[in-house]
Short mmCIF file of C-alpha atoms and ligand atoms in Angstrom, two decimals:
data_model
loop_
_atom_site.label_atom_id
_atom_site.label_comp_id
_atom_site.label_asym_id
_atom_site.label_seq_id
_atom_site.Cartn_x
_atom_site.Cartn_y
_atom_site.Cartn_z
CA MET A 180 105.91 135.39 93.20
CA LYS A 181 105.67 135.17 96.68
CA ARG A 182 108.61 132.85 97.90
CA SER A 183 106.91 132.25 100.96
CA PHE A 184 104.09 130.55 99.74
CA ASN A 185 102.06 127.86 101.74
CA PRO A 186 100.29 125.81 99.78
CA PHE A 187 98.20 124.28 102.65
CA ASP A 188 96.55 127.68 102.67
CA GLU A 189 95.00 126.32 99.94
CA ILE A 190 93.18 123.41 101.37
CA LYS A 191 89.55 123.94 102.10
CA GLY A 192 87.03 121.13 102.94
CA ASN A 193 87.73 117.99 101.89
CA ARG A 194 90.11 119.25 98.64
CA ILE A 195 92.93 116.76 97.93
CA LEU A 196 96.37 118.74 97.00
CA ASN A 197 97.09 116.45 93.88
CA ARG A 198 100.23 116.03 92.06
CA ARG A 199 99.00 118.48 89.27
CA ASP A 200 99.22 121.21 92.14
CA PHE A 201 102.32 120.40 93.35
CA LEU A 202 103.91 120.30 89.82
CA GLN A 203 102.80 123.63 89.38
CA LEU A 204 104.14 124.74 92.47
CA ALA A 205 107.24 123.32 91.68
CA THR A 206 107.17 124.41 88.31
CA LEU A 207 107.26 127.90 89.99
CA GLY A 208 110.08 127.38 91.99
CA VAL A 209 108.59 127.03 95.04
CA THR A 210 109.57 124.74 97.85
CA VAL A 211 106.36 123.22 98.83
CA LEU A 212 107.39 121.49 102.16
CA GLY A 213 109.24 124.25 104.07
CA THR A 214 111.41 123.45 106.70
CA GLU A 215 113.23 120.59 105.02
CA GLY A 216 113.99 122.56 101.82
CA PHE A 217 113.71 119.96 99.13
CA PRO A 218 111.40 120.75 96.28
CA PHE A 219 107.89 118.43 96.27
CA SER A 220 108.45 116.18 92.77
CA SER A 221 108.43 113.20 92.03
CA ILE A 222 111.76 111.57 90.80
CA LYS A 223 110.61 109.79 88.02
CA ALA A 224 112.43 106.54 86.65
CA ASP A 225 113.81 108.33 83.73
CA SER A 226 115.13 111.37 85.41
CA PRO A 227 118.58 110.75 87.51
CA ALA A 228 117.65 110.57 91.22
CA THR A 229 120.69 112.67 92.61
CA ALA A 230 122.27 111.00 95.22
CA PHE A 231 121.51 113.04 98.55
CA GLN A 232 123.94 115.44 98.83
CA THR A 233 126.16 114.29 101.52
CA SER A 234 127.02 117.19 104.02
CA SER A 235 130.53 117.87 105.35
CA THR A 236 129.41 117.89 108.67
CA PHE A 237 127.91 114.82 108.82
CA ASP A 238 130.71 112.46 110.73
CA PRO A 239 129.64 108.85 110.57
CA ASP A 240 130.26 106.33 113.39
CA VAL A 241 129.44 103.87 111.04
CA GLU A 242 129.76 104.04 107.04
CA ILE A 243 128.63 100.90 104.67
CA ASP A 244 128.44 99.89 101.46
CA LEU A 245 125.42 98.16 100.30
CA GLN A 246 124.35 96.90 97.16
CA ALA A 247 121.11 95.17 96.25
CA THR A 248 122.08 92.65 93.10
CA PRO A 249 120.64 89.22 91.98
CA ALA A 250 122.64 86.07 93.08
CA ASP A 251 122.24 82.48 92.71
CA VAL A 252 121.93 80.50 95.86
CA SER A 253 121.73 76.66 96.71
CA LEU A 254 118.32 76.26 98.81
CA PHE A 255 117.80 72.72 97.46
CA PRO A 256 119.99 70.01 96.00
CA GLY A 257 120.53 70.65 92.32
CA GLN A 258 119.56 73.77 90.40
CA PRO A 259 120.28 76.88 92.68
CA THR A 260 117.67 79.21 93.14
CA ARG A 261 118.07 83.14 91.51
CA VAL A 262 117.25 85.62 94.19
CA TRP A 263 117.76 89.23 95.15
CA THR A 264 120.28 90.27 98.00
CA TYR A 265 121.61 93.12 99.96
CA GLN A 266 125.68 92.54 100.06
CA ALA A 267 127.01 94.96 102.67
CA ALA A 268 130.88 96.00 102.95
CA LEU A 269 131.56 97.77 106.57
CA LEU A 270 133.57 100.83 105.17
CA LYS A 271 134.15 102.34 108.87
CA GLY A 272 133.12 101.67 112.32
CA ASP A 273 133.36 98.35 114.78
CA SER A 274 133.73 95.02 112.89
CA GLY A 275 130.44 94.06 114.65
CA SER A 276 128.29 96.70 112.63
CA ILE A 277 127.85 94.22 110.09
CA GLU A 278 126.96 90.58 110.34
CA THR A 279 125.73 87.89 107.90
CA ILE A 280 122.71 85.48 108.61
CA ALA A 281 125.04 82.40 108.15
CA GLY A 282 124.39 80.71 104.83
CA SER A 283 121.05 82.68 104.11
CA TYR A 284 120.54 85.35 101.25
CA LEU A 285 118.53 87.63 103.45
CA GLY A 286 120.49 90.09 105.49
CA PRO A 287 122.64 91.67 106.25
CA VAL A 288 122.46 92.46 110.46
CA ILE A 289 123.30 95.75 110.99
CA ARG A 290 124.00 96.50 114.13
CA VAL A 291 124.36 99.99 115.64
CA HIS A 292 123.99 101.97 118.93
CA GLN A 293 121.77 104.44 119.81
CA GLY A 294 123.32 107.94 118.94
CA GLN A 295 125.05 106.64 116.28
CA ASN A 296 125.62 108.19 113.13
CA ILE A 297 125.07 106.06 110.20
CA ARG A 298 126.02 106.43 106.10
CA ILE A 299 124.67 103.76 103.81
CA ASN A 300 126.05 104.16 100.20
CA PHE A 301 123.23 102.13 98.68
CA ARG A 302 123.85 101.26 94.97
CA ASN A 303 121.05 99.68 93.17
CA ASP A 304 122.25 96.95 90.76
CA LEU A 305 118.63 95.18 90.38
CA PRO A 306 117.20 95.35 87.01
CA GLU A 307 114.54 97.75 88.12
CA ALA A 308 114.08 100.79 90.47
CA SER A 309 113.87 100.47 94.18
CA VAL A 310 114.38 102.59 97.19
CA ILE A 311 115.16 101.05 101.07
CA HIS A 312 112.91 101.81 103.39
CA TRP A 313 114.31 101.44 107.05
CA HIS A 314 110.93 100.10 108.84
CA GLY A 315 110.50 101.19 112.35
CA LEU A 316 113.28 103.88 112.47
CA ARG A 317 112.58 107.74 113.40
CA LEU A 318 114.26 109.63 110.24
CA SER A 319 113.34 111.95 107.90
CA SER A 320 111.35 111.78 104.64
CA GLU A 321 114.46 111.60 102.36
CA MET A 322 115.92 108.72 104.72
CA ASP A 323 112.64 106.86 105.53
CA ALA A 324 112.58 106.63 102.64
CA HIS A 325 109.23 107.90 101.03
CA PRO A 326 108.84 105.58 97.79
CA ARG A 327 109.21 109.11 95.95
CA TYR A 328 112.80 108.60 96.44
CA LEU A 329 113.28 106.00 93.82
CA ILE A 330 116.79 105.05 92.94
CA ASN A 331 116.85 103.98 89.24
CA PRO A 332 119.71 100.51 87.99
CA GLY A 333 123.09 101.31 88.48
CA GLN A 334 122.34 104.75 90.96
CA ILE A 335 123.72 105.67 93.99
CA TYR A 336 121.91 106.91 96.81
CA VAL A 337 123.23 107.98 100.23
CA TYR A 338 121.40 107.81 103.47
CA GLU A 339 122.81 109.48 106.20
CA PHE A 340 121.14 109.59 109.55
CA GLN A 341 121.51 109.77 113.44
CA VAL A 342 119.67 106.73 115.11
CA ARG A 343 117.40 108.06 117.57
CA ASN A 344 115.42 105.12 118.17
CA ARG A 345 115.55 103.43 121.58
CA ALA A 346 117.22 99.41 121.33
CA GLY A 347 114.74 97.24 119.27
CA THR A 348 114.29 95.20 116.23
CA TYR A 349 114.34 96.91 113.14
CA TRP A 350 114.33 95.90 109.69
CA PHE A 351 114.99 97.27 106.25
CA HIS A 352 113.53 96.33 102.82
CA PRO A 353 112.45 97.85 99.16
CA HIS A 354 109.14 100.20 99.01
CA PRO A 355 108.73 101.11 95.33
CA ASP A 356 105.49 102.19 94.64
CA GLY A 357 103.64 99.01 93.01
CA ARG A 358 106.85 96.77 93.56
CA THR A 359 107.62 96.54 97.33
CA GLY A 360 105.64 92.75 97.20
CA PRO A 361 107.84 91.22 94.73
CA GLN A 362 111.10 93.15 95.53
CA VAL A 363 110.79 91.56 99.08
CA TYR A 364 109.26 88.20 97.89
CA HIS A 365 112.73 87.86 95.78
CA GLY A 366 115.21 88.02 99.19
CA LEU A 367 115.80 91.71 99.97
CA ALA A 368 115.41 92.12 103.60
CA GLY A 369 117.75 93.23 106.49
CA LEU A 370 117.85 93.66 110.15
CA PHE A 371 118.69 97.02 111.97
CA LEU A 372 119.50 96.08 115.45
CA VAL A 373 119.70 99.09 118.08
CA SER A 374 121.35 98.94 121.30
CA ASP A 375 120.83 101.32 124.00
CA ASP A 376 122.38 101.76 127.34
CA GLU A 377 119.09 100.71 128.65
CA GLU A 378 119.13 97.69 127.12
CA SER A 379 123.16 96.79 128.25
CA ALA A 380 122.23 97.19 131.91
CA THR A 381 119.43 94.48 131.40
CA ARG A 382 121.35 90.71 131.34
CA LEU A 383 119.80 88.94 128.47
CA PRO A 384 121.43 86.57 126.42
CA SER A 385 123.75 88.16 123.95
CA GLY A 386 126.28 87.76 121.21
CA GLU A 387 125.95 84.46 119.09
CA HIS A 388 122.66 83.66 121.84
CA ASP A 389 120.87 86.76 120.46
CA LEU A 390 119.18 85.38 117.11
CA PRO A 391 117.31 87.37 114.69
CA LEU A 392 114.88 84.81 112.80
CA VAL A 393 112.91 86.27 109.60
CA ILE A 394 109.59 84.28 109.18
CA GLN A 395 108.43 84.01 105.54
CA ASP A 396 106.32 82.01 103.37
CA ARG A 397 107.47 80.83 99.60
CA LEU A 398 106.34 78.96 96.59
CA PHE A 399 108.65 77.43 94.46
CA ASP A 400 108.07 75.89 91.17
CA GLY A 401 109.76 72.48 89.87
CA ASN A 402 113.29 74.34 89.27
CA HIS A 403 113.45 75.77 92.00
CA GLN A 404 112.69 79.27 91.22
CA LEU A 405 110.49 81.25 93.61
CA SER A 406 107.23 81.76 91.78
CA TYR A 407 105.11 85.11 92.51
CA GLN A 408 101.63 84.40 91.49
CA THR A 409 98.93 86.92 92.42
CA GLY A 410 97.40 87.09 89.09
CA GLY A 411 93.19 87.14 88.70
CA MET A 412 90.88 86.93 91.16
CA MET A 413 93.63 86.70 93.96
CA ASN A 414 95.69 89.86 93.04
CA GLY A 415 95.49 92.51 95.64
CA MET A 416 92.97 90.77 97.75
CA ASP A 417 94.14 87.87 99.63
CA GLY A 418 98.06 88.90 98.89
CA PHE A 419 100.39 86.18 98.51
CA LEU A 420 100.59 83.12 100.26
CA GLY A 421 103.52 80.62 99.88
CA ASN A 422 102.90 76.76 100.71
CA GLN A 423 106.70 76.43 101.98
CA ILE A 424 107.68 78.26 105.53
CA LEU A 425 110.91 79.58 105.32
CA VAL A 426 113.34 80.91 108.49
CA ASN A 427 116.41 83.19 107.67
CA GLY A 428 115.74 82.28 104.03
CA LYS A 429 115.89 78.56 104.54
CA PRO A 430 113.41 76.10 104.03
CA ASP A 431 112.95 73.06 106.94
CA TYR A 432 114.96 74.98 109.24
CA VAL A 433 116.51 73.64 112.42
CA LEU A 434 117.95 75.71 114.77
CA PRO A 435 120.72 73.93 116.73
CA VAL A 436 120.73 75.25 120.45
CA ALA A 437 122.80 74.44 123.34
CA THR A 438 121.20 73.59 126.89
CA ARG A 439 121.04 77.63 127.76
CA ALA A 440 118.87 80.76 127.44
CA TYR A 441 118.50 82.42 124.06
CA ARG A 442 117.02 85.49 122.91
CA LEU A 443 115.13 84.94 119.64
CA ARG A 444 113.98 88.32 117.39
CA LEU A 445 111.17 87.05 115.31
CA VAL A 446 110.48 89.05 112.16
CA ASN A 447 108.08 88.52 110.12
CA GLY A 448 109.07 89.25 106.75
CA SER A 449 106.20 87.78 104.51
CA ASN A 450 104.20 89.36 102.41
CA SER A 451 100.80 88.34 103.76
CA ARG A 452 100.98 85.39 106.18
CA VAL A 453 100.08 86.18 109.75
CA TYR A 454 101.20 83.62 112.47
CA LYS A 455 99.96 82.38 115.74
CA LEU A 456 103.19 81.17 117.06
CA ALA A 457 103.59 78.73 120.09
CA TRP A 458 105.87 76.47 121.19
CA SER A 459 105.07 72.54 120.84
CA HIS A 460 105.93 71.56 124.13
CA GLY A 461 103.23 73.81 125.35
CA ALA A 462 105.70 76.20 127.64
CA PRO A 463 104.34 79.64 127.46
CA MET A 464 106.42 82.26 125.56
CA ALA A 465 108.29 84.55 127.53
CA VAL A 466 108.06 87.76 125.54
CA ILE A 467 110.60 90.73 125.92
CA GLY A 468 110.22 92.95 123.28
CA THR A 469 107.66 94.28 120.23
CA ASP A 470 108.41 96.65 117.22
CA GLY A 471 110.22 99.81 119.12
CA GLY A 472 111.94 97.41 121.48
CA LEU A 473 111.61 96.01 125.15
CA LEU A 474 109.04 95.79 127.29
CA GLU A 475 108.79 97.01 130.70
CA ALA A 476 108.38 93.72 131.94
CA PRO A 477 108.52 90.39 130.25
CA LEU A 478 105.17 88.90 129.46
CA TRP A 479 103.98 85.12 129.26
CA ARG A 480 101.90 84.29 126.65
CA GLU A 481 100.25 81.12 125.15
CA TYR A 482 101.00 82.24 121.80
CA VAL A 483 101.85 85.54 120.08
CA MET A 484 100.19 86.77 116.96
CA LEU A 485 103.02 88.13 114.37
CA ALA A 486 101.59 89.80 111.16
CA PRO A 487 103.73 90.97 108.21
CA GLY A 488 106.01 93.76 108.91
CA GLU A 489 105.99 92.76 112.87
CA ARG A 490 108.46 92.01 115.70
CA ILE A 491 108.12 89.93 118.51
CA GLU A 492 111.15 89.39 120.90
CA ILE A 493 110.97 86.28 123.20
CA VAL A 494 113.39 84.30 125.20
CA VAL A 495 113.69 81.01 125.60
CA ASP A 496 115.97 78.68 128.11
CA PHE A 497 116.89 74.90 126.90
CA GLN A 498 118.23 74.48 129.73
CA LYS A 499 116.36 71.58 131.36
CA PHE A 500 116.31 69.89 127.77
CA PRO A 501 118.22 66.67 127.41
CA VAL A 502 120.68 66.82 124.29
CA GLY A 503 119.35 65.34 121.48
CA SER A 504 116.07 66.62 122.26
CA THR A 505 113.86 68.88 119.74
CA MET A 506 110.97 70.73 119.99
CA ARG A 507 109.38 72.86 117.38
CA LEU A 508 107.87 76.22 116.70
CA LEU A 509 104.16 76.22 115.57
CA SER A 510 101.97 78.36 113.91
CA LEU A 511 98.60 77.43 115.23
CA GLY A 512 95.56 77.57 113.63
CA PHE A 513 93.39 80.48 113.95
CA SER A 514 89.61 81.69 111.92
CA GLY A 515 88.24 84.79 111.40
CA ALA A 516 90.19 85.71 108.05
CA GLU A 517 88.50 83.47 105.56
CA SER A 518 87.96 85.04 102.25
CA GLY A 519 84.88 83.82 101.30
CA MET A 520 84.49 83.66 97.33
CA MET A 521 88.30 84.34 96.65
CA GLY A 522 89.22 81.98 98.76
CA GLY A 523 90.85 79.49 96.56
CA GLY A 524 94.52 79.47 95.32
CA ALA A 525 96.77 78.87 98.20
CA SER A 526 97.14 75.72 99.61
CA LEU A 527 98.19 76.75 102.87
CA THR A 528 95.59 79.59 103.88
CA ASN A 529 95.80 82.10 106.44
CA GLY A 530 94.70 80.39 109.72
CA ALA A 531 96.12 76.91 108.69
CA PRO A 532 98.03 75.20 111.51
CA PHE A 533 102.15 74.42 110.52
CA THR A 534 105.53 73.86 111.67
CA VAL A 535 107.52 77.12 111.48
CA MET A 536 110.93 75.49 112.79
CA ASN A 537 112.84 72.83 114.27
CA VAL A 538 114.84 73.25 117.37
CA VAL A 539 117.41 70.42 118.61
CA VAL A 540 119.58 70.54 121.62
CA VAL A 541 122.95 69.98 120.26
CA ARG A 542 125.24 70.46 122.94
CA LYS A 543 125.54 70.51 126.76
CA GLU A 544 126.51 74.08 128.32
CA LYS A 545 127.67 74.71 131.90
CA VAL A 546 125.75 77.80 132.75
CA GLY A 547 124.36 79.27 135.87
CA LYS A 548 120.60 79.24 136.61
CA PHE A 549 118.83 81.91 134.10
CA ALA A 550 115.72 83.77 135.22
CA VAL A 551 114.20 86.68 132.41
CA PRO A 552 114.92 89.84 134.00
CA SER A 553 111.77 91.03 135.67
CA THR A 554 112.49 94.49 134.55
CA LEU A 555 113.47 95.19 130.94
CA SER A 556 113.37 98.99 130.32
CA THR A 557 110.89 102.14 130.98
CA ILE A 558 108.39 103.15 129.01
CA SER A 559 106.81 106.56 128.81
CA ARG A 560 103.01 106.10 128.66
CA HIS A 561 101.35 108.49 126.06
CA ARG A 562 97.75 109.67 127.64
CA LEU A 563 94.79 110.21 125.89
CA GLU A 564 93.70 113.17 127.36
CA ASP A 565 96.78 115.09 126.38
CA ALA A 566 96.22 114.04 122.76
CA VAL A 567 95.13 117.32 120.63
CA ASN A 568 92.28 115.24 119.25
CA ARG A 569 91.40 113.31 122.59
CA ASP A 570 87.48 114.00 121.79
CA LYS A 571 87.44 113.37 117.99
CA PRO A 572 90.33 110.73 117.15
CA ARG A 573 90.84 110.49 113.27
CA THR A 574 89.50 107.92 111.86
CA PHE A 575 90.97 105.59 108.85
CA SER A 576 88.99 102.84 107.87
CA THR A 577 89.82 99.90 105.29
CA SER A 578 87.29 98.98 102.90
CA PHE A 579 86.95 97.29 99.03
CA ASN A 580 86.31 99.67 96.48
CA ARG A 581 86.32 98.83 92.89
CA MET A 582 88.46 95.39 93.27
CA ALA A 583 91.23 96.99 95.44
CA TRP A 584 91.96 97.83 99.12
CA VAL A 585 91.63 101.54 100.13
CA LEU A 586 92.16 103.58 103.12
CA ASN A 587 89.17 106.02 103.60
CA GLY A 588 87.97 105.25 100.16
CA ARG A 589 91.66 106.37 98.51
CA ARG A 590 94.21 104.38 96.80
CA PHE A 591 97.38 105.43 97.33
CA ALA A 592 98.72 108.78 94.80
CA MET A 593 102.56 109.78 94.91
CA ASN A 594 101.89 113.14 95.47
CA GLU A 595 98.88 113.58 97.15
CA VAL A 596 97.36 114.11 100.29
CA ALA A 597 94.13 114.81 102.05
CA GLU A 598 93.21 117.06 104.58
CA ASN A 599 92.68 114.58 107.26
CA GLU A 600 96.19 113.21 106.31
CA ILE A 601 97.97 116.16 107.57
CA VAL A 602 99.13 116.43 111.15
CA GLN A 603 101.13 119.05 112.94
CA LEU A 604 104.89 118.43 114.29
CA GLY A 605 105.33 118.37 117.84
CA THR A 606 101.60 116.66 119.02
CA LEU A 607 100.09 113.91 120.11
CA GLU A 608 97.34 112.62 118.49
CA ALA A 609 94.78 109.71 118.51
CA TRP A 610 93.75 107.35 115.79
CA ASN A 611 91.33 105.26 115.29
CA LEU A 612 92.15 102.29 112.63
CA VAL A 613 89.27 100.36 111.41
CA ASN A 614 89.04 96.96 109.56
CA ASP A 615 85.53 97.85 108.19
CA ALA A 616 83.16 95.49 108.70
CA GLY A 617 80.39 96.41 106.02
CA SER A 618 82.74 95.90 103.33
CA ALA A 619 83.86 92.56 104.79
CA ARG A 620 80.12 91.44 105.13
CA MET A 621 79.15 92.76 101.78
CA MET A 622 82.10 91.29 99.76
CA GLY A 623 82.10 87.61 101.76
CA MET A 624 85.85 88.35 102.42
CA ARG A 625 86.94 88.53 106.00
CA MET A 626 90.57 90.02 105.61
CA MET A 627 93.11 91.45 107.85
CA HIS A 628 94.88 94.16 107.58
CA PRO A 629 98.28 94.92 109.23
CA ILE A 630 98.77 98.86 109.24
CA HIS A 631 102.04 100.59 109.36
CA ILE A 632 102.66 103.89 109.96
CA HIS A 633 106.11 105.31 108.96
CA GLY A 634 108.57 107.68 111.30
CA VAL A 635 106.78 106.79 114.15
CA GLN A 636 106.27 104.64 116.96
CA PHE A 637 102.94 104.57 118.58
CA GLN A 638 100.90 103.05 121.56
CA VAL A 639 98.03 101.03 121.15
CA ILE A 640 95.34 101.80 123.74
CA GLU A 641 92.53 100.02 123.00
CA ARG A 642 90.51 97.25 120.86
CA GLN A 643 87.16 96.52 119.83
CA ILE A 644 85.34 94.02 117.51
CA THR A 645 81.80 94.70 115.77
CA PRO A 646 79.15 92.22 116.80
CA GLY A 647 79.09 89.30 114.38
CA PHE A 648 83.31 89.13 114.23
CA ALA A 649 84.09 88.32 117.72
CA SER A 650 84.26 84.23 117.02
CA GLY A 651 87.33 84.67 114.72
CA TRP A 652 88.69 87.55 117.31
CA ASN A 653 88.41 85.39 119.56
CA THR A 654 91.09 82.81 118.53
CA VAL A 655 93.82 85.54 118.04
CA ARG A 656 93.50 88.23 120.83
CA ALA A 657 95.24 86.66 123.30
CA GLY A 658 98.38 86.91 121.10
CA TYR A 659 98.11 90.83 120.79
CA VAL A 660 101.41 92.03 122.52
CA ASP A 661 100.17 95.80 122.97
CA GLU A 662 101.92 96.80 126.00
CA GLY A 663 105.14 98.00 123.97
CA TRP A 664 105.78 100.48 121.49
CA LYS A 665 104.47 99.43 118.22
CA ASP A 666 104.77 100.63 114.51
CA THR A 667 102.81 98.11 112.80
CA VAL A 668 99.19 96.71 114.14
CA LEU A 669 97.28 94.06 113.08
CA LEU A 670 93.39 94.81 112.71
CA MET A 671 91.08 91.22 112.20
CA PRO A 672 88.12 91.82 110.24
CA GLY A 673 85.78 94.03 111.95
CA GLU A 674 88.24 94.91 114.35
CA ARG A 675 89.03 98.47 115.28
CA VAL A 676 91.74 99.89 117.32
CA LYS A 677 92.94 103.05 119.03
CA LEU A 678 96.28 104.54 119.15
CA LEU A 679 98.21 107.57 120.44
CA LEU A 680 100.96 108.81 118.32
CA LYS A 681 103.23 111.63 118.94
CA PHE A 682 105.00 113.43 115.83
CA GLU A 683 108.25 114.76 117.24
CA ASP A 684 111.40 114.11 115.14
CA TYR A 685 110.67 115.86 111.50
CA SER A 686 108.29 117.21 109.37
CA GLY A 687 108.10 116.44 105.64
CA LEU A 688 105.65 113.49 103.84
CA PHE A 689 105.50 110.24 105.03
CA VAL A 690 103.43 106.94 104.30
CA TYR A 691 101.11 104.52 106.54
CA HIS A 692 99.69 101.75 104.71
CA CYS A 693 98.79 98.16 105.13
CA HIS A 694 101.77 96.00 105.42
CA ASN A 695 100.18 93.18 103.41
CA LEU A 696 102.71 93.89 100.76
CA GLU A 697 100.08 92.99 97.72
CA HIS A 698 97.42 95.20 99.29
CA GLU A 699 99.79 98.00 99.48
CA ASP A 700 100.94 97.32 96.01
CA ALA A 701 97.26 97.45 94.98
CA GLY A 702 97.24 101.11 96.53
CA MET A 703 96.43 100.48 100.20
CA MET A 704 98.94 103.30 100.85
CA ARG A 705 98.21 106.86 101.58
CA ASN A 706 100.65 109.81 102.43
CA PHE A 707 100.34 111.86 105.48
CA LEU A 708 101.94 115.28 106.19
CA ILE A 709 103.81 116.39 109.26
CA ARG A 710 103.46 119.90 109.34
CA ALA A 711 106.26 121.91 110.82
CU1 C2O B 10 107.89 97.93 106.06
CU2 C2O B 10 106.05 101.22 104.68
O1 C2O B 10 107.07 99.33 105.31
CU1 CU B 11 107.84 101.33 107.82
CU1 CU B 12 95.30 94.81 103.78
#
């Protein structure tokens, strides 16, 4: 038997490496994905997932015990609400390395510095298998974690990695194939905030004036329990839409502030809802960061779009507001995402206007005049002419097949990768993501798809709209913030975006998918392989 068997020599034409091929290779004792030396086999829920071998040489700067467990919380007067939470305990590191979000079942907030070694001992005490994905981080496939690294109830998995990312607002949430939507929905979402020296040099509001705000929509039944209905015709089409907006896990959220400047890290942790965020007092938003950290310079926007999975950082100065005054963070109305015949169900549709939260000025604070720093960071720009496939970008398009959303006509399969889903480590590529207009027209469904790519931060260099789809697009396009690093990008119906991505960290198997979690769970996810 050849020890150095390379299964990718076998890929001819459009042949897909399927699970059987890989299992055969695995039973031959062949390590398929070379450089990292892990056997390519899925960990089934009934076979014990062996914890990642902690290496004796790995010396963590921060070590955390993290447990996923059901809990009862009081969200409304009377009966408590059953949620699922992450509970953290710091074993090693600076005491500021973990914070809880006051009074919230979301979290924790993990705060680390670029370059630090992190060890997280994750214990799954949920009644079902789970896996933690560190959204936006540059990690190996085992740490990322690809959905095949399922952790059964009662098991422990040790995540060990060095923080390579620049300063930014990253987050973590479950990622089991087919169950991401319900697990996130029931409360599992935490923040992973990275700082670096460049960020420390900018004079942005910090400490208690640097606030993560996770925005979600939920539906509660008469007993205050989270209800997750995606059945019938709605399943996998619209996704889940709730009628109540929660910020940091709280309905009717009120943010108390002093008369000073704040840095707000807005995270869309919703399953399917897209927000068009604006201030009620009409002041433009000072945008300072995106998914992958700070922009080069602040941007002022009338409104910003925030799709599931995305982050936007803003700075807001309340200095001129009298104590006692209030304002609101709104989600403005937009159009273009009506889902035709499937449009029933949700009372608060995607695109409907509502209030996200209230802000109340509660305290006078004597602070010097604040100005948003005019320089925030340096961003090295990828150039299309440097892409290996500059003349022929890979295309990934969404469509609707047999009652489910698919990518290039295919649904997710755990151990399957198509030829056009194999890229080379170390290369810069151009990708076109296409929200296929034909299928939207045919089905009478105009669906938004926020596409997320694991293991990489990318740059958006171009957007185009199909004729006939511009009127909806025109109600959102001024709110795109494509100037910074991104890991998730919103595609409106009929929209096409061009990305530049460099696969510079690890070889291995990663996923890309729609971050509408019901679309993802219904199969709108695919593997891509970074070959060494
Ligand atoms: Cu935030 Cu693959 O997900
Ligand atoms: Cu991710
Ligand atoms: Cu989608």
